[in-house]
Amino acid sequence: MENIIAIIDLFQKYSETDKETETLTKKELKELLETEFQQILKNPNDPDTVDIIMQSLDQDHNNKVDFTEYLLMIFKLTKACNKIIGLC
Amino acid sequence: MENIIAIIDLFQKYSETDKETETLTKKELKELLETEFQQILKNPNDPDTVDIIMQSLDQDHNNKVDFTEYLLMIFKLTKACNKIIGLC
């Protein structure tokens, strides 16, 4: 249960750096990825990495990532990690 | 990142109690729900609760919950929790 709360807190930690606290801007998403998921990003400092991830998440094309789109990222990251762990 | 690993570990903790380590049986799912998510289940000890959750998760109707189906549960639980937290 605490992991679920932690995932929610993580979104709020980065989405609340500006007035629009319900979404992540590209800048906020970049900070989240570089700080929290650096180990699993191929080229964390490559600007294209964030653009590619932003485009794949931003389902409603408003240049922001809302909570559901963010959860989709967590869903995909968890599946990818499970596959990698399964190979060890 | 540690939360993602914890979610993967949680699945494995309960799916490995029998020979079929890639899926959760109804019994394993019941134990997981009662141990890990008791606070947010209306009637955790009501057998119907597990049946209802099992049916909604078991997309391929094989009476087992695989990792993807489990992640869908985590996705839905996290969305529901976020809504509740947003109301506080």
PDB file of C-alpha atoms in Angstrom:
ATOM      1  CA  MET A   1       0.000   0.000   0.000  1.00  0.00           C
ATOM      2  CA  GLU A   2       2.848   2.383   0.861  1.00  0.00           C
ATOM      3  CA  ASN A   3       4.232   1.934  -2.644  1.00  0.00           C
ATOM      4  CA  ILE A   4       0.961   3.121  -4.133  1.00  0.00           C
ATOM      5  CA  ILE A   5       1.002   6.214  -1.902  1.00  0.00           C
ATOM      6  CA  ALA A   6       4.674   6.782  -2.829  1.00  0.00           C
ATOM      7  CA  ILE A   7       3.818   6.721  -6.555  1.00  0.00           C
ATOM      8  CA  ILE A   8       1.080   9.314  -5.953  1.00  0.00           C
ATOM      9  CA  ASP A   9       3.417  11.467  -3.838  1.00  0.00           C
ATOM     10  CA  LEU A  10       6.077  11.283  -6.542  1.00  0.00           C
ATOM     11  CA  PHE A  11       3.706  12.763  -9.128  1.00  0.00           C
ATOM     12  CA  GLN A  12       2.652  15.561  -6.746  1.00  0.00           C
ATOM     13  CA  LYS A  13       6.282  16.324  -5.793  1.00  0.00           C
ATOM     14  CA  TYR A  14       7.077  17.234  -9.412  1.00  0.00           C
ATOM     15  CA  SER A  15       3.682  18.499 -10.629  1.00  0.00           C
ATOM     16  CA  GLU A  16       3.427  21.100  -7.856  1.00  0.00           C
ATOM     17  CA  THR A  17       6.484  23.138  -8.866  1.00  0.00           C
ATOM     18  CA  ASP A  18       4.192  25.439 -10.882  1.00  0.00           C
ATOM     19  CA  LYS A  19       0.620  26.729 -10.517  1.00  0.00           C
ATOM     20  CA  GLU A  20      -0.787  23.820 -12.557  1.00  0.00           C
ATOM     21  CA  THR A  21      -0.509  21.138  -9.908  1.00  0.00           C
ATOM     22  CA  GLU A  22      -2.595  18.526 -11.741  1.00  0.00           C
ATOM     23  CA  THR A  23      -0.132  18.050 -14.611  1.00  0.00           C
ATOM     24  CA  LEU A  24       3.569  17.735 -15.370  1.00  0.00           C
ATOM     25  CA  THR A  25       5.113  20.149 -17.853  1.00  0.00           C
ATOM     26  CA  LYS A  26       7.978  18.894 -20.031  1.00  0.00           C
ATOM     27  CA  LYS A  27      10.419  20.549 -17.604  1.00  0.00           C
ATOM     28  CA  GLU A  28       8.821  18.839 -14.595  1.00  0.00           C
ATOM     29  CA  LEU A  29       8.781  15.482 -16.411  1.00  0.00           C
ATOM     30  CA  LYS A  30      12.483  15.917 -17.286  1.00  0.00           C
ATOM     31  CA  GLU A  31      13.348  16.566 -13.632  1.00  0.00           C
ATOM     32  CA  LEU A  32      11.301  13.540 -12.493  1.00  0.00           C
ATOM     33  CA  LEU A  33      12.943  11.226 -15.039  1.00  0.00           C
ATOM     34  CA  GLU A  34      16.484  12.453 -14.378  1.00  0.00           C
ATOM     35  CA  THR A  35      16.113  12.299 -10.603  1.00  0.00           C
ATOM     36  CA  GLU A  36      14.009   9.188 -10.105  1.00  0.00           C
ATOM     37  CA  PHE A  37      14.584   6.949 -13.122  1.00  0.00           C
ATOM     38  CA  GLN A  38      18.098   7.789 -14.261  1.00  0.00           C
ATOM     39  CA  GLN A  39      19.301   4.178 -13.921  1.00  0.00           C
ATOM     40  CA  ILE A  40      16.883   2.844 -16.483  1.00  0.00           C
ATOM     41  CA  LEU A  41      16.994   5.605 -19.099  1.00  0.00           C
ATOM     42  CA  LYS A  42      19.441   4.890 -21.952  1.00  0.00           C
ATOM     43  CA  ASN A  43      20.536   8.532 -22.407  1.00  0.00           C
ATOM     44  CA  PRO A  44      19.018  10.445 -19.471  1.00  0.00           C
ATOM     45  CA  ASN A  45      20.710  13.704 -20.419  1.00  0.00           C
ATOM     46  CA  ASP A  46      19.781  13.487 -24.108  1.00  0.00           C
ATOM     47  CA  PRO A  47      17.022  16.100 -24.655  1.00  0.00           C
ATOM     48  CA  ASP A  48      15.427  13.788 -27.223  1.00  0.00           C
ATOM     49  CA  THR A  49      14.835  11.178 -24.527  1.00  0.00           C
ATOM     50  CA  VAL A  50      12.394  13.438 -22.698  1.00  0.00           C
ATOM     51  CA  ASP A  51      10.753  14.528 -25.969  1.00  0.00           C
ATOM     52  CA  ILE A  52      10.197  10.909 -27.013  1.00  0.00           C
ATOM     53  CA  ILE A  53       8.786   9.956 -23.623  1.00  0.00           C
ATOM     54  CA  MET A  54       6.644  13.113 -23.512  1.00  0.00           C
ATOM     55  CA  GLN A  55       5.161  12.384 -26.947  1.00  0.00           C
ATOM     56  CA  SER A  56       4.392   8.767 -26.057  1.00  0.00           C
ATOM     57  CA  LEU A  57       2.705   9.778 -22.766  1.00  0.00           C
ATOM     58  CA  ASP A  58       0.836  12.901 -23.896  1.00  0.00           C
ATOM     59  CA  GLN A  59      -2.219  11.057 -25.193  1.00  0.00           C
ATOM     60  CA  ASP A  60      -4.421  14.198 -25.380  1.00  0.00           C
ATOM     61  CA  HIS A  61      -1.617  16.295 -26.960  1.00  0.00           C
ATOM     62  CA  ASN A  62      -1.835  19.226 -24.568  1.00  0.00           C
ATOM     63  CA  ASN A  63       1.930  19.262 -23.948  1.00  0.00           C
ATOM     64  CA  LYS A  64       1.356  18.221 -20.365  1.00  0.00           C
ATOM     65  CA  VAL A  65       1.280  14.848 -18.595  1.00  0.00           C
ATOM     66  CA  ASP A  66      -1.720  14.290 -16.337  1.00  0.00           C
ATOM     67  CA  PHE A  67      -1.918  11.695 -13.554  1.00  0.00           C
ATOM     68  CA  THR A  68      -3.410   8.949 -15.754  1.00  0.00           C
ATOM     69  CA  GLU A  69      -0.769   9.479 -18.452  1.00  0.00           C
ATOM     70  CA  TYR A  70       1.912   9.406 -15.737  1.00  0.00           C
ATOM     71  CA  LEU A  71       0.490   6.119 -14.376  1.00  0.00           C
ATOM     72  CA  LEU A  72       0.688   4.660 -17.872  1.00  0.00           C
ATOM     73  CA  MET A  73       4.424   5.434 -17.801  1.00  0.00           C
ATOM     74  CA  ILE A  74       4.784   3.724 -14.414  1.00  0.00           C
ATOM     75  CA  PHE A  75       2.796   0.742 -15.822  1.00  0.00           C
ATOM     76  CA  LYS A  76       5.124   0.454 -18.850  1.00  0.00           C
ATOM     77  CA  LEU A  77       8.319   0.975 -16.782  1.00  0.00           C
ATOM     78  CA  THR A  78       7.222  -1.710 -14.306  1.00  0.00           C
ATOM     79  CA  LYS A  79       6.485  -4.190 -17.107  1.00  0.00           C
ATOM     80  CA  ALA A  80       9.875  -3.472 -18.714  1.00  0.00           C
ATOM     81  CA  CYS A  81      11.694  -3.855 -15.386  1.00  0.00           C
ATOM     82  CA  ASN A  82       9.872  -7.132 -14.654  1.00  0.00           C
ATOM     83  CA  LYS A  83      11.042  -8.488 -18.017  1.00  0.00           C
ATOM     84  CA  ILE A  84      14.653  -7.452 -17.306  1.00  0.00           C
ATOM     85  CA  ILE A  85      14.531  -8.931 -13.776  1.00  0.00           C
ATOM     86  CA  GLY A  86      13.034 -12.115 -15.226  1.00  0.00           C
ATOM     87  CA  LEU A  87      16.112 -12.490 -17.451  1.00  0.00           C
ATOM     88  CA  CYS A  88      18.535 -12.341 -14.466  1.00  0.00           C
TER      89      CYS A  88
ATOM     90  CA  MET B   1      12.531   3.473  -8.776  1.00  0.00           C
ATOM     91  CA  GLU B   2      12.437   1.463  -5.540  1.00  0.00           C
ATOM     92  CA  ASN B   3       8.645   1.602  -5.605  1.00  0.00           C
ATOM     93  CA  ILE B   4       8.587  -0.038  -9.020  1.00  0.00           C
ATOM     94  CA  ILE B   5      10.885  -2.816  -7.786  1.00  0.00           C
ATOM     95  CA  ALA B   6       8.698  -3.194  -4.672  1.00  0.00           C
ATOM     96  CA  ILE B   7       5.582  -3.657  -6.825  1.00  0.00           C
ATOM     97  CA  ILE B   8       7.382  -6.384  -8.818  1.00  0.00           C
ATOM     98  CA  ASP B   9       8.640  -8.056  -5.618  1.00  0.00           C
ATOM     99  CA  LEU B  10       5.126  -7.985  -4.173  1.00  0.00           C
ATOM    100  CA  PHE B  11       3.743  -9.970  -7.126  1.00  0.00           C
ATOM    101  CA  GLN B  12       6.565 -12.518  -6.881  1.00  0.00           C
ATOM    102  CA  LYS B  13       6.154 -12.864  -3.090  1.00  0.00           C
ATOM    103  CA  TYR B  14       2.595 -14.140  -3.570  1.00  0.00           C
ATOM    104  CA  SER B  15       2.839 -15.817  -7.000  1.00  0.00           C
ATOM    105  CA  GLU B  16       5.695 -18.079  -5.897  1.00  0.00           C
ATOM    106  CA  THR B  17       3.802 -19.964  -3.200  1.00  0.00           C
ATOM    107  CA  ASP B  18       2.983 -22.660  -5.769  1.00  0.00           C
ATOM    108  CA  LYS B  19       4.762 -24.190  -8.783  1.00  0.00           C
ATOM    109  CA  GLU B  20       3.171 -21.680 -11.171  1.00  0.00           C
ATOM    110  CA  THR B  21       5.299 -18.693 -10.280  1.00  0.00           C
ATOM    111  CA  GLU B  22       4.177 -16.492 -13.175  1.00  0.00           C
ATOM    112  CA  THR B  23       0.560 -16.181 -12.022  1.00  0.00           C
ATOM    113  CA  LEU B  24      -1.547 -15.655  -8.921  1.00  0.00           C
ATOM    114  CA  THR B  25      -4.219 -18.218  -8.105  1.00  0.00           C
ATOM    115  CA  LYS B  26      -7.410 -17.001  -6.415  1.00  0.00           C
ATOM    116  CA  LYS B  27      -5.963 -18.142  -3.066  1.00  0.00           C
ATOM    117  CA  GLU B  28      -2.715 -16.226  -3.655  1.00  0.00           C
ATOM    118  CA  LEU B  29      -4.649 -13.133  -4.765  1.00  0.00           C
ATOM    119  CA  LYS B  30      -6.815 -13.369  -1.620  1.00  0.00           C
ATOM    120  CA  GLU B  31      -3.715 -13.489   0.599  1.00  0.00           C
ATOM    121  CA  LEU B  32      -2.144 -10.532  -1.250  1.00  0.00           C
ATOM    122  CA  LEU B  33      -5.299  -8.413  -0.947  1.00  0.00           C
ATOM    123  CA  GLU B  34      -5.916  -9.263   2.720  1.00  0.00           C
ATOM    124  CA  THR B  35      -2.299  -8.669   3.728  1.00  0.00           C
ATOM    125  CA  GLU B  36      -1.301  -5.709   1.586  1.00  0.00           C
ATOM    126  CA  PHE B  37      -4.490  -3.813   0.743  1.00  0.00           C
ATOM    127  CA  GLN B  38      -6.778  -4.499   3.691  1.00  0.00           C
ATOM    128  CA  GLN B  39      -7.215  -0.776   4.496  1.00  0.00           C
ATOM    129  CA  ILE B  40      -8.802   0.026   1.163  1.00  0.00           C
ATOM    130  CA  LEU B  41     -11.016  -3.026   0.661  1.00  0.00           C
ATOM    131  CA  LYS B  42     -14.620  -2.455   1.815  1.00  0.00           C
ATOM    132  CA  ASN B  43     -15.155  -6.034   3.086  1.00  0.00           C
ATOM    133  CA  PRO B  44     -11.714  -7.695   2.996  1.00  0.00           C
ATOM    134  CA  ASN B  45     -12.963 -10.904   4.598  1.00  0.00           C
ATOM    135  CA  ASP B  46     -16.036 -11.216   2.357  1.00  0.00           C
ATOM    136  CA  PRO B  47     -15.300 -14.086  -0.090  1.00  0.00           C
ATOM    137  CA  ASP B  48     -17.266 -12.241  -2.769  1.00  0.00           C
ATOM    138  CA  THR B  49     -14.776  -9.371  -2.659  1.00  0.00           C
ATOM    139  CA  VAL B  50     -11.979 -11.589  -3.962  1.00  0.00           C
ATOM    140  CA  ASP B  51     -14.305 -13.206  -6.536  1.00  0.00           C
ATOM    141  CA  ILE B  52     -15.352  -9.791  -7.870  1.00  0.00           C
ATOM    142  CA  ILE B  53     -11.764  -8.542  -8.056  1.00  0.00           C
ATOM    143  CA  MET B  54     -10.614 -11.840  -9.615  1.00  0.00           C
ATOM    144  CA  GLN B  55     -13.284 -11.631 -12.324  1.00  0.00           C
ATOM    145  CA  SER B  56     -12.463  -8.013 -13.153  1.00  0.00           C
ATOM    146  CA  LEU B  57      -8.716  -8.770 -13.379  1.00  0.00           C
ATOM    147  CA  ASP B  58      -8.803 -12.149 -15.144  1.00  0.00           C
ATOM    148  CA  GLN B  59      -9.013 -10.730 -18.673  1.00  0.00           C
ATOM    149  CA  ASP B  60      -8.099 -14.032 -20.380  1.00  0.00           C
ATOM    150  CA  HIS B  61     -10.446 -16.075 -18.120  1.00  0.00           C
ATOM    151  CA  ASN B  62      -7.910 -18.686 -17.085  1.00  0.00           C
ATOM    152  CA  ASN B  63      -8.742 -18.353 -13.380  1.00  0.00           C
ATOM    153  CA  LYS B  64      -5.311 -16.914 -12.735  1.00  0.00           C
ATOM    154  CA  VAL B  65      -3.912 -13.375 -12.566  1.00  0.00           C
ATOM    155  CA  ASP B  66      -0.742 -12.799 -14.574  1.00  0.00           C
ATOM    156  CA  PHE B  67       1.677  -9.910 -14.052  1.00  0.00           C
ATOM    157  CA  THR B  68      -0.014  -7.589 -16.571  1.00  0.00           C
ATOM    158  CA  GLU B  69      -3.455  -8.229 -15.056  1.00  0.00           C
ATOM    159  CA  TYR B  70      -1.960  -7.587 -11.602  1.00  0.00           C
ATOM    160  CA  LEU B  71      -0.444  -4.292 -12.821  1.00  0.00           C
ATOM    161  CA  LEU B  72      -3.864  -3.252 -14.088  1.00  0.00           C
ATOM    162  CA  MET B  73      -5.131  -3.707 -10.501  1.00  0.00           C
ATOM    163  CA  ILE B  74      -2.286  -1.566  -9.165  1.00  0.00           C
ATOM    164  CA  PHE B  75      -3.096   1.040 -11.863  1.00  0.00           C
ATOM    165  CA  LYS B  76      -6.780   1.144 -10.847  1.00  0.00           C
ATOM    166  CA  LEU B  77      -6.025   1.145  -7.098  1.00  0.00           C
ATOM    167  CA  THR B  78      -3.547   4.014  -7.528  1.00  0.00           C
ATOM    168  CA  LYS B  79      -6.069   6.063  -9.532  1.00  0.00           C
ATOM    169  CA  ALA B  80      -8.753   5.437  -6.898  1.00  0.00           C
ATOM    170  CA  CYS B  81      -6.387   6.377  -4.057  1.00  0.00           C
ATOM    171  CA  ASN B  82      -5.312   9.552  -5.868  1.00  0.00           C
ATOM    172  CA  LYS B  83      -8.968  10.587  -6.182  1.00  0.00           C
ATOM    173  CA  ILE B  84      -9.577   9.941  -2.462  1.00  0.00           C
ATOM    174  CA  ILE B  85      -6.390  11.815  -1.461  1.00  0.00           C
ATOM    175  CA  GLY B  86      -7.430  14.681  -3.753  1.00  0.00           C
ATOM    176  CA  LEU B  87     -10.672  15.021  -1.785  1.00  0.00           C
ATOM    177  CA  CYS B  88      -8.823  15.459   1.560  1.00  0.00           C
TER     178      CYS B  88
END
